[in-house]
CSV table of C-alpha atoms and ligand atoms in Angstrom, one decimal:
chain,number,residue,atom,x,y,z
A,341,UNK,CA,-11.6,6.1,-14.0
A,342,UNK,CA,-9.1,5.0,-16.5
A,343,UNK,CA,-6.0,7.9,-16.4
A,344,UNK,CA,-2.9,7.7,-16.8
A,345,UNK,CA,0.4,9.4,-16.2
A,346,UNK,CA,2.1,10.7,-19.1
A,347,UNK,CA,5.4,9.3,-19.4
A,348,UNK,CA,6.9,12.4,-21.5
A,349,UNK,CA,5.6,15.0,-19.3
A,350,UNK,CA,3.7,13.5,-16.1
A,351,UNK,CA,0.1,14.6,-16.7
A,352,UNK,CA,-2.7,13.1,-16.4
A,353,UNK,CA,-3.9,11.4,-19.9
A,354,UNK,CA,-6.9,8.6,-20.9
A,355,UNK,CA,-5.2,5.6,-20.9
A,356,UNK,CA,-6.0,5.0,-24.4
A,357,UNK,CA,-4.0,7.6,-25.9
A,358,UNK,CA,-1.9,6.7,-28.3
A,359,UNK,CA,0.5,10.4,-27.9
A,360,UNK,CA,0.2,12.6,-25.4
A,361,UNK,CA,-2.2,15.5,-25.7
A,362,UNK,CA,0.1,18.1,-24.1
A,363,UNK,CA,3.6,16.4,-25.0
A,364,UNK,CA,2.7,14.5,-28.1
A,365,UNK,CA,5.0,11.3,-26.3
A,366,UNK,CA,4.3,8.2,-27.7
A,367,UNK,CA,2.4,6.2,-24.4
A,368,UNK,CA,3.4,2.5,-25.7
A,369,UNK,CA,2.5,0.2,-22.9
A,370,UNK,CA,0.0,2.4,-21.0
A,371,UNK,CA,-2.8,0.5,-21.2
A,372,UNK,CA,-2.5,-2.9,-19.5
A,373,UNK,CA,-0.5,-2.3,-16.4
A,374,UNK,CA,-4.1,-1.0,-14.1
A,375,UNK,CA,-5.4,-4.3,-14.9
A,376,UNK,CA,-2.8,-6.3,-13.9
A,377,UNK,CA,-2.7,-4.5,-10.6
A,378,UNK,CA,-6.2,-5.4,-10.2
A,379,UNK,CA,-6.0,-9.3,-11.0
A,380,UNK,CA,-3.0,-9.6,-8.1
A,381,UNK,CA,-5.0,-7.3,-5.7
A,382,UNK,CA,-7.7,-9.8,-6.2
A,383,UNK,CA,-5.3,-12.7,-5.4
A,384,UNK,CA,-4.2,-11.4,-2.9
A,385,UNK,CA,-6.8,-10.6,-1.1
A,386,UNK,CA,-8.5,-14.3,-1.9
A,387,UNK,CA,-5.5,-15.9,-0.5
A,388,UNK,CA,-4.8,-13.8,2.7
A,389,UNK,CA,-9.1,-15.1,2.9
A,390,UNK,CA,-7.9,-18.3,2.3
A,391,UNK,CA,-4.8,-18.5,4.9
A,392,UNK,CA,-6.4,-16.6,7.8
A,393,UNK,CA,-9.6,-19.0,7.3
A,394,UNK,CA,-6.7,-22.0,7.5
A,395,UNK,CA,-6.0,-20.6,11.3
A,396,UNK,CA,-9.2,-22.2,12.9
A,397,UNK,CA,-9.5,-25.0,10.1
A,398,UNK,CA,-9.3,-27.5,13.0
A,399,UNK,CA,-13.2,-27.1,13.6
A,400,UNK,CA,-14.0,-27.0,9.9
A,401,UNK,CA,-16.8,-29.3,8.7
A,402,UNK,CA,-16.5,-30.6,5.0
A,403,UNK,CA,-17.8,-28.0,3.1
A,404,UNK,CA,-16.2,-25.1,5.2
A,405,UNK,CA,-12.7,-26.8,3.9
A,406,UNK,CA,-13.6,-26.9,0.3
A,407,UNK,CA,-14.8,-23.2,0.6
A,408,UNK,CA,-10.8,-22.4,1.5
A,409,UNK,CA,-9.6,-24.8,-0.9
A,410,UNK,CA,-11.8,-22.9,-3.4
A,411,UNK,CA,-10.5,-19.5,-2.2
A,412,UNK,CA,-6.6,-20.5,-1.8
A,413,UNK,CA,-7.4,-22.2,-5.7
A,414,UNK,CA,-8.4,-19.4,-7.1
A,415,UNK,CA,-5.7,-16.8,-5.0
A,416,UNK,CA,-3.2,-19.4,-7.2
A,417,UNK,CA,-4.9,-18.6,-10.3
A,418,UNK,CA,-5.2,-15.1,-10.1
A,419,UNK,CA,-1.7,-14.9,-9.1
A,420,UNK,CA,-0.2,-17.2,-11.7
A,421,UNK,CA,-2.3,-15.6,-14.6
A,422,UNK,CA,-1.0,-11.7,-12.8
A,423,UNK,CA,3.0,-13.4,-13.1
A,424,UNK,CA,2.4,-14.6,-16.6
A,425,UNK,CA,1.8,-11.0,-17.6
A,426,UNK,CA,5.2,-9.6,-16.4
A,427,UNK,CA,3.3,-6.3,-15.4
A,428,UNK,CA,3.5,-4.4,-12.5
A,429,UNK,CA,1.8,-5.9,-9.6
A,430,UNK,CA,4.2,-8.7,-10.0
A,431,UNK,CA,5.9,-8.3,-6.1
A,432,UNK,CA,1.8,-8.6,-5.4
A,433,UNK,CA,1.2,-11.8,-6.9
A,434,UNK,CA,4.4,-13.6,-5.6
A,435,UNK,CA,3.1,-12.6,-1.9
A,436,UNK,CA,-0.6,-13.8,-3.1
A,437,UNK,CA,0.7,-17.4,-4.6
A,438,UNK,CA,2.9,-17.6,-1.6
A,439,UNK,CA,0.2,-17.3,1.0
A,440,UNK,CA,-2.0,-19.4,-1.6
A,441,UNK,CA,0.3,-22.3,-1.8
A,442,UNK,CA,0.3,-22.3,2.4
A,443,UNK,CA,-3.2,-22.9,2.6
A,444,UNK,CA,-3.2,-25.6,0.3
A,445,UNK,CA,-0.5,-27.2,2.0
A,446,UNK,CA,-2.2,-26.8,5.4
A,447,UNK,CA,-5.9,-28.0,4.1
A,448,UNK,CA,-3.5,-30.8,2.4
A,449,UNK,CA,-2.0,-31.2,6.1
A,450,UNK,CA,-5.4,-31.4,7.9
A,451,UNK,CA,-7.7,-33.9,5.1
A,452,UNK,CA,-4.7,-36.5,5.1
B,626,ZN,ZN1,2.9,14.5,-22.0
């Protein structure tokens, strides 16, 4: 479901409207923030994947390391796409690229 709070008068509203239905307030920006908060959910939960996998990557084989390369890659992603936006969610990604950026360094730590 795609609804939204009003920002005049707090109800609920399609987040395409344009006014208001009961208020007639002008809902500028109420379309994009749900997705952003979607896009850092989704990096964060690929890099908290990728940083708890890191814990027992001393008895990784090959590919089991490029699988949490993979998943702390695309935690970064997600994350720096989710900051580019300037939307909420933004506290989100910081904590996603942050965890990201550990794996990395650990897999980084463990292939050298
Ligand atoms: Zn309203």
């Amino acid at each position: 479901m795609s609804m939204v709070f009003c920002r005049g008068c707090g109800k609920d509203i399609h987040d395409s409207a344009v006014t208001c239905p009961h208020c007639g307030a002008p809902q500028t920006s109420s379309h994009s923030p749900s997705k952003m908060h979607w896009m850092s959910i989704v990096a964060l939960i690929l890099a908290v994947l990728a940083f708890l996998a890191c814990l027992d990557v001393d008895q990784y084989d090959k590919d089991q390391l490029v699988g949490t390369a993979i998943l702390g890659i695309a935690g970064a992603i997600f994350a720096g796409l989710s900051l580019q936006q300037k939307k909420p969610g933004k506290n989100l990604a910081v904590v996603a690229l942050t965890f990201s950026v550990l794996s990395l360094l650990v897999l980084l730590g463990t292939v050298s």
